[in-house]
Each structure stands twice: as structure tokens, then as C-alpha cells.
């Protein structure tokens, strides 16, 4: 004989509202919890990419571990179905505390512990287990509110979950990250998560709670909210202390734009260092050697009109503007915050020779790839002073498509200079850049500049996944036209004694993964 009794924990709840209203309240909580859950995921991916580098790997680790952990959480939730309301309240409190505080702990482990990989996996696992426990418990609660067929309940539950995930996924990059930042945004998300979960259980299901369970949930939620509120109040002091631990005690400027975090420090030698998203972009001790090696070989031919892609710090422009016969220089920089700092900061403006005061210099705030896709005038010299090719976010700026666009605006007899990353530390990336330039129909010559100072870059070489320090810079000089009419001489800069013939060009694939 088949037992037709209801599963444990699915008896009708004693509510003070109509079942339809109760059902809407549960679905609303599903919506909020889903939004918070996706924010936790995106926050872990974004912070791991910033702290460790290689966003493809970090996204794969976070998402795969989290999905696996959600399966574990779903299985563990079976034991809580008998007391689903209390279990859900405790799960949401724990998720709010762990998810909301994850960014702080990850950044602290990086700043003072020297690494955050293990913390990243631990948080992905913990948050995934708690998120996986949500759906089975919510399924039980919504069945207790209104006795509906399982198919309809699952459809409503997942609809609210998916819409909430959409809202959370859009809120993170367009609202939380630019307005509040990663740390405060995560803490606020945890607060919303705790309030939504606690309010649902303590109000809608209050008649089903024993006095002991009710007080337990109240105390736990108050403690969680107190911790999150205290952390939010102290987040400014925490960020300052963490920056001093990461960058040293002499941080002159620290700001976050809509594109990246910019930190300007002064070293113990009195020189300026510029960090973009934790990566050393300008080392005041050797930047002149780098920028002269990048610019000088390309300026050996016609150079009336010059285009600089990137280089918002004004240092490449300084080298170009030293030539009196340069008529115009156009700088295409994605982040207006870098240009603003290069204009207004006394130290950085002095370092770039007050290049932005020169009337020959014009600034365009745009993504270089997108900007080049529109019709543009031709330039005698194009200087590509872009982020390192080992950084995943810059992959498209080292692609065959990108160099095809560059070749289109390069005047006959013009020259292109490309920063291609270190030769010795990351040879595969370097030679792939050269092969990609050639695949766009340009003649190319590789060269290098030695004398690079060992420099701190907010941790190991995160863009390549190795701790090997780079001691040189690699470049590619390219041109259109016949070798007899447009020679590619690199002057005093040495050519690497390595052949690149046969290496495939990259497209929109990360150079490290090109085969």
C-alpha cells in the first residue's frame, strides 16, 4: 500500500496572511537571495582576478568549485527539511556573514599573508554549500505556505531565482562596484541577505517557531548585522592599512575610477611608482629607458603625425614631443582618471615633462580597439603603449584583428612600435605578439632593452602565473612598405637572438593559450 502522507516538514504552516500573499513573500525572498548569491560569485571572481591575475583561470576555479559545492549543499539540506524555517534562517545568516565578509578576508590574506588562492577556494566552497542548501529549504517552505503541485512550485521558484540572478549580475558591475567598491559592496550585499532571510522566517513563519528557536535566530541575525555594520564603518581604515601593507608606507594617491584602481607611491629612493589594478605600470627608476626604447626606433622615419594607444601617463608622449618637427600627437586612453592624474599630480606631471600642456597633444578617451574601427586619419608613427600582453583583459589589444585595424591607419612608410612584454620571463607571449603583427601584413623586427630594475608589483608576477622577475622589456617594430624604402633599424637596442618563424598568430585568444 502506498503511503500518501506528506513528506516531513511540508505540513501547512500557520500563517497570519493569506496563502497567496505568503507565497509571494517567499518568492520575493528567493529573488533577493539569488541576487545576493550571484553578487558573491562575481565579487570573488573580480577580486581574485585583481589579486591573483589571469581572470579566465580565476573564474573557472570559482565557478566550478561553487557549482560542485552547491550540489553538496543540496544533499546536506535534506537533514534540515524537518525544521526548514529555522534551517533556512541559520543558512541565510551564515551566508550573509561569509559572503559579505569574503572580500575583506581575501584582501587581508593577500596584503598580510602573501597570497589568497587557498582563501579563494575556501570561500567558493563555503558559499557554494550554503547557496546549494537554499533551494531545497525554500522549496519546502513554499509548499508549506500553499499546497500546490510540485511542478508549478518548481517553475515559480526557479523563475524567481533566475530573475534575481539577472538583477544581481547587472547590479554588481553597474551599481555596486563603481559606486561602493568591492569591499563595501560585498558587505552591503551581506546585510541585505541577512535582513531578507531573517525577516521571512521571524515574521512569516513566527507561529511555527518555538520560543528558543525564535530567540536563537534573533541573536544570530543581530550579531551578523552588527559584524557587517562594524566592518562597513571600518572599511576605509582597513583599505588604508592594507594598501600600506601591499604598496609600502608612502602611498601618495589611491583612487578607483570606473575602469581600475590607481595607486601612486613614492619609493624609498624618492622616485614615483604608478600601479594600475595592483600591477606596476611605471617605475620611476627605469621608466625613461623603457619609454625611449619604445619610442625612439619608430621615430627614425617620418613622424609628423603620431598616434599613441594607451600611455595616459604622458610618458611616451614626453618622448615624442621632444622632437620639434612633430606636428600633432593623439593619445587614445581608456581611463580618464589616468589622464587626469598625469595632468594634475605635481610629481607625475613633472615626470612626464608636463606633456599635457603642449598644444600639439590631443587626448581621446576611448577603447583603442573600438576607436580604431571607425574611419581615422593616417599616422606616420603609431606607438602601442598598452597593458602587458600577459593580462587577459588586454588580449584583444594584441590580436590579429587589432593589428589589422592599426595597419589601416598607418601611413605609407609609417612605423608601429609595440610593447610586447618581457622576453626572458615570458618568451611565448613575446614571440606570439611578433607573429601576430606579421600576420596583419606588416614587416616586423623584434628587439629588447635590458636594464629593467627588479620591481615590486603587488605580489608575484600575476599575469603569467610565475614568480620569475622580468629583467628586460621586449618590443616589436613594424612597418608597411618595401624594406629598401622603409628600413627597420632599432639603433642601440639589441635584437633577441631567437627565431620566431612558424609561430602562429593569436586572434582573440589569450597568448598563453595559443597553439
CSV table of C-alpha atoms in Angstrom, one decimal, residues 37-294:
chain,number,residue,atom,x,y,z
A,37,UNK,CA,24.3,34.9,-4.3
A,38,UNK,CA,25.3,36.0,-7.8
A,39,UNK,CA,26.9,39.1,-6.4
A,40,UNK,CA,29.0,36.9,-4.1
A,41,UNK,CA,30.2,34.8,-7.1
A,42,UNK,CA,31.0,37.9,-9.2
A,43,UNK,CA,32.8,39.6,-6.3
A,44,UNK,CA,35.0,36.5,-5.8
A,45,UNK,CA,35.9,36.4,-9.5
A,46,UNK,CA,36.6,40.1,-9.7
A,47,UNK,CA,38.7,40.2,-6.6
A,48,UNK,CA,40.6,37.1,-7.4
A,49,UNK,CA,41.4,38.5,-10.9
A,50,UNK,CA,42.6,41.7,-9.3
A,51,UNK,CA,44.7,40.0,-6.6
A,52,UNK,CA,46.0,36.9,-8.4
A,53,UNK,CA,45.6,37.8,-12.1
A,54,UNK,CA,44.5,35.7,-15.1
A,55,UNK,CA,40.8,36.2,-14.9
A,56,UNK,CA,40.0,33.1,-17.0
A,57,UNK,CA,41.6,30.8,-14.5
A,58,UNK,CA,40.1,32.5,-11.5
A,59,UNK,CA,36.6,32.5,-13.0
A,60,UNK,CA,36.9,28.8,-13.8
A,61,UNK,CA,38.1,28.0,-10.3
A,62,UNK,CA,35.4,30.0,-8.5
A,63,UNK,CA,32.5,28.8,-10.7
A,64,UNK,CA,33.5,25.2,-10.8
A,65,UNK,CA,34.1,24.9,-7.1
A,66,UNK,CA,31.0,26.8,-6.3
A,67,UNK,CA,28.7,24.7,-8.5
A,68,UNK,CA,30.2,21.5,-7.1
A,69,UNK,CA,29.7,22.8,-3.5
A,70,UNK,CA,26.1,23.7,-4.3
A,71,UNK,CA,25.4,20.0,-5.0
A,72,UNK,CA,26.9,19.1,-1.7
A,73,UNK,CA,24.7,21.8,0.0
A,74,UNK,CA,21.6,20.4,-1.6
A,75,UNK,CA,22.3,17.0,-0.2
A,76,UNK,CA,23.1,18.3,3.3
A,77,UNK,CA,19.8,20.3,3.3
A,78,UNK,CA,17.9,17.1,3.4
A,79,UNK,CA,18.6,16.9,7.2
A,80,UNK,CA,17.1,20.4,7.7
A,81,UNK,CA,13.8,19.9,5.9
A,82,UNK,CA,12.0,18.8,9.1
A,83,UNK,CA,12.7,22.3,10.6
A,84,UNK,CA,13.0,24.1,7.3
A,85,UNK,CA,12.2,27.6,8.7
A,86,UNK,CA,14.9,27.5,11.4
A,87,UNK,CA,17.4,25.9,9.0
A,88,UNK,CA,16.8,28.5,6.3
A,89,UNK,CA,17.2,31.3,8.8
A,90,UNK,CA,20.5,30.0,10.0
A,91,UNK,CA,21.7,29.3,6.5
A,92,UNK,CA,21.0,32.8,5.4
A,93,UNK,CA,22.7,34.3,8.4
A,94,UNK,CA,25.8,32.2,7.7
A,95,UNK,CA,25.7,33.1,4.0
A,96,UNK,CA,25.4,36.8,4.8
A,97,UNK,CA,28.4,36.7,7.1
A,98,UNK,CA,30.6,34.6,5.0
A,99,UNK,CA,29.7,36.1,1.6
A,100,UNK,CA,29.6,39.7,2.9
A,101,UNK,CA,33.0,39.4,4.6
A,102,UNK,CA,34.7,37.3,1.9
A,103,UNK,CA,36.2,40.3,0.1
A,104,UNK,CA,37.7,41.7,3.3
A,105,UNK,CA,39.3,38.4,4.3
A,106,UNK,CA,40.6,37.7,0.7
A,107,UNK,CA,42.2,41.2,0.6
A,108,UNK,CA,43.6,40.8,4.1
A,109,UNK,CA,45.1,37.4,3.2
A,110,UNK,CA,46.7,38.9,0.2
A,111,UNK,CA,48.0,42.0,2.0
A,112,UNK,CA,49.4,40.3,5.1
A,113,UNK,CA,49.6,36.7,4.2
A,114,UNK,CA,51.2,36.9,0.8
A,115,UNK,CA,48.6,35.0,-1.1
A,116,UNK,CA,44.9,34.4,-1.4
A,117,UNK,CA,44.5,31.3,-3.5
A,118,UNK,CA,43.6,29.0,-0.6
A,119,UNK,CA,41.2,31.5,0.8
A,120,UNK,CA,39.5,31.9,-2.6
A,121,UNK,CA,38.9,28.2,-2.8
A,122,UNK,CA,37.7,28.0,0.8
A,123,UNK,CA,35.2,30.8,0.3
A,124,UNK,CA,34.0,29.4,-3.0
A,125,UNK,CA,33.3,26.1,-1.3
A,126,UNK,CA,31.6,27.6,1.8
A,127,UNK,CA,29.4,30.0,-0.2
A,128,UNK,CA,28.5,27.3,-2.7
A,129,UNK,CA,27.4,24.8,0.1
A,130,UNK,CA,25.2,27.5,1.7
A,131,UNK,CA,23.7,28.6,-1.6
A,132,UNK,CA,23.0,24.9,-2.5
A,133,UNK,CA,21.1,24.5,0.7
A,134,UNK,CA,18.8,27.4,-0.1
A,135,UNK,CA,16.7,25.9,-2.9
A,136,UNK,CA,15.6,22.6,-1.1
A,137,UNK,CA,14.7,24.6,2.1
A,138,UNK,CA,12.8,27.3,0.1
A,139,UNK,CA,11.0,24.5,-1.8
A,140,UNK,CA,9.8,23.0,1.5
A,141,UNK,CA,8.7,26.4,2.9
A,142,UNK,CA,6.8,27.4,-0.2
A,143,UNK,CA,5.0,24.0,-0.2
A,144,UNK,CA,4.0,24.7,3.4
A,145,UNK,CA,2.6,28.1,2.5
A,146,UNK,CA,0.4,26.9,-0.3
A,147,UNK,CA,-0.3,23.3,-1.3
A,148,UNK,CA,0.5,23.4,-5.0
A,149,UNK,CA,1.7,20.7,-7.3
A,150,UNK,CA,5.4,20.1,-7.3
A,151,UNK,CA,5.8,21.1,-11.0
A,152,UNK,CA,4.2,24.5,-10.5
A,153,UNK,CA,6.2,25.1,-7.3
A,154,UNK,CA,9.5,24.4,-9.0
A,155,UNK,CA,8.6,26.6,-12.0
A,156,UNK,CA,7.8,29.6,-9.7
A,157,UNK,CA,10.8,29.0,-7.6
A,158,UNK,CA,13.3,28.9,-10.4
A,159,UNK,CA,11.7,31.8,-12.2
A,160,UNK,CA,12.2,34.0,-9.2
A,161,UNK,CA,15.7,32.6,-8.8
A,162,UNK,CA,16.8,33.3,-12.3
A,163,UNK,CA,15.3,36.8,-12.4
A,164,UNK,CA,17.1,37.6,-9.1
A,165,UNK,CA,20.3,36.3,-10.6
A,166,UNK,CA,19.8,38.7,-13.5
A,167,UNK,CA,19.3,41.7,-11.2
A,168,UNK,CA,22.3,40.7,-9.1
A,169,UNK,CA,24.5,40.2,-12.1
A,170,UNK,CA,23.7,43.6,-13.5
A,171,UNK,CA,23.8,45.4,-10.2
A,172,UNK,CA,27.4,44.3,-9.4
A,173,UNK,CA,29.2,45.9,-12.4
A,174,UNK,CA,26.9,48.9,-12.9
A,175,UNK,CA,26.0,49.9,-9.4
A,176,UNK,CA,27.8,48.1,-6.5
A,177,UNK,CA,31.3,48.1,-8.0
A,178,UNK,CA,31.6,51.7,-9.3
A,179,UNK,CA,29.6,53.3,-6.5
A,180,UNK,CA,30.6,51.4,-3.4
A,181,UNK,CA,33.6,49.4,-4.4
A,182,UNK,CA,34.3,45.7,-3.9
A,183,UNK,CA,34.6,45.7,-0.1
A,184,UNK,CA,31.6,47.9,0.8
A,185,UNK,CA,29.5,46.4,-1.9
A,186,UNK,CA,30.0,42.9,-0.6
A,187,UNK,CA,29.3,44.0,3.0
A,188,UNK,CA,26.1,45.7,1.9
A,189,UNK,CA,25.0,42.6,-0.1
A,190,UNK,CA,25.5,40.5,3.1
A,191,UNK,CA,23.4,42.9,5.1
A,192,UNK,CA,20.5,42.7,2.5
A,193,UNK,CA,20.9,38.9,2.5
A,194,UNK,CA,20.6,38.7,6.3
A,195,UNK,CA,17.6,41.1,6.5
A,196,UNK,CA,15.7,39.2,3.8
A,197,UNK,CA,16.3,35.8,5.3
A,198,UNK,CA,15.7,36.8,8.9
A,199,UNK,CA,12.6,38.8,8.1
A,200,UNK,CA,11.0,35.9,6.2
A,201,UNK,CA,11.5,33.4,9.0
A,202,UNK,CA,10.9,35.6,12.0
A,203,UNK,CA,7.7,37.2,10.6
A,204,UNK,CA,6.0,34.9,8.2
A,205,UNK,CA,6.8,31.7,10.0
A,206,UNK,CA,6.9,33.1,13.5
A,207,UNK,CA,3.9,30.9,14.7
A,208,UNK,CA,5.8,27.8,13.8
A,209,UNK,CA,8.9,28.7,15.8
A,210,UNK,CA,9.5,27.7,19.4
A,211,UNK,CA,10.5,30.5,21.8
A,212,UNK,CA,14.0,29.1,21.9
A,213,UNK,CA,14.3,28.9,18.1
A,214,UNK,CA,12.9,32.4,17.7
A,215,UNK,CA,15.5,33.9,20.2
A,216,UNK,CA,18.3,31.9,18.7
A,217,UNK,CA,17.5,33.4,15.2
A,218,UNK,CA,17.2,36.9,16.6
A,219,UNK,CA,20.5,36.8,18.4
A,220,UNK,CA,22.3,35.2,15.4
A,221,UNK,CA,20.9,37.8,13.0
A,222,UNK,CA,21.7,40.7,15.3
A,223,UNK,CA,25.3,39.5,15.7
A,224,UNK,CA,25.7,39.1,11.9
A,225,UNK,CA,24.3,42.5,11.2
A,226,UNK,CA,26.5,44.0,13.9
A,227,UNK,CA,29.6,42.5,12.5
A,228,UNK,CA,28.7,43.6,9.0
A,229,UNK,CA,27.9,47.1,10.2
A,230,UNK,CA,31.1,47.4,12.1
A,231,UNK,CA,33.2,46.2,9.2
A,232,UNK,CA,31.4,48.7,6.9
A,233,UNK,CA,32.3,51.5,9.3
A,234,UNK,CA,35.9,50.5,9.4
A,235,UNK,CA,36.4,49.6,5.8
A,236,UNK,CA,38.1,52.9,5.0
A,237,UNK,CA,40.8,52.4,7.7
A,238,UNK,CA,41.1,48.7,6.6
A,239,UNK,CA,41.8,49.8,3.0
A,240,UNK,CA,44.5,52.3,4.1
A,241,UNK,CA,46.2,49.7,6.2
A,242,UNK,CA,46.0,47.1,3.5
A,243,UNK,CA,47.4,49.5,0.9
A,244,UNK,CA,50.4,50.3,3.2
A,245,UNK,CA,51.0,46.6,3.6
A,246,UNK,CA,50.9,46.0,-0.1
A,247,UNK,CA,52.4,49.1,-1.6
A,248,UNK,CA,54.6,50.4,1.3
A,249,UNK,CA,54.1,53.3,3.6
A,250,UNK,CA,54.5,56.1,1.0
A,251,UNK,CA,51.1,56.0,-0.8
A,252,UNK,CA,50.6,59.4,-2.4
A,253,UNK,CA,47.4,58.8,-4.3
A,254,UNK,CA,44.9,55.9,-4.2
A,255,UNK,CA,41.7,56.1,-6.1
A,256,UNK,CA,39.3,53.9,-8.0
A,257,UNK,CA,37.9,55.0,-11.4
A,258,UNK,CA,35.2,53.4,-13.4
A,259,UNK,CA,38.0,51.3,-15.1
A,260,UNK,CA,40.6,50.4,-12.5
A,261,UNK,CA,42.3,51.2,-9.2
A,262,UNK,CA,45.1,53.7,-9.5
A,263,UNK,CA,47.8,53.9,-6.8
A,264,UNK,CA,50.7,56.4,-7.0
A,265,UNK,CA,53.6,55.8,-4.5
A,266,UNK,CA,56.9,57.3,-3.8
A,267,UNK,CA,59.7,54.7,-3.2
A,268,UNK,CA,62.4,55.0,-0.6
A,269,UNK,CA,64.7,56.3,-3.4
A,270,UNK,CA,62.3,59.2,-3.9
A,271,UNK,CA,61.1,58.0,-7.3
A,272,UNK,CA,57.4,57.7,-8.3
A,273,UNK,CA,55.7,54.3,-8.9
A,274,UNK,CA,52.4,54.1,-10.7
A,275,UNK,CA,50.2,50.9,-10.1
A,276,UNK,CA,47.1,50.1,-12.1
A,277,UNK,CA,45.0,47.4,-10.6
A,278,UNK,CA,47.9,46.4,-8.4
A,279,UNK,CA,50.3,46.0,-11.4
A,280,UNK,CA,53.4,48.2,-11.6
A,281,UNK,CA,52.9,50.3,-14.7
A,282,UNK,CA,55.6,53.0,-14.2
A,283,UNK,CA,58.8,52.5,-12.2
A,284,UNK,CA,60.4,56.0,-11.8
A,285,UNK,CA,63.8,54.4,-11.6
A,286,UNK,CA,63.9,53.0,-15.1
A,287,UNK,CA,60.8,54.3,-17.0
A,288,UNK,CA,63.0,56.6,-19.2
A,289,UNK,CA,64.9,53.7,-20.6
A,290,UNK,CA,61.6,51.8,-21.3
A,291,UNK,CA,59.9,54.7,-23.0
A,292,UNK,CA,62.9,55.7,-25.1
A,293,UNK,CA,63.3,52.1,-26.2
A,294,UNK,CA,59.6,52.1,-27.1
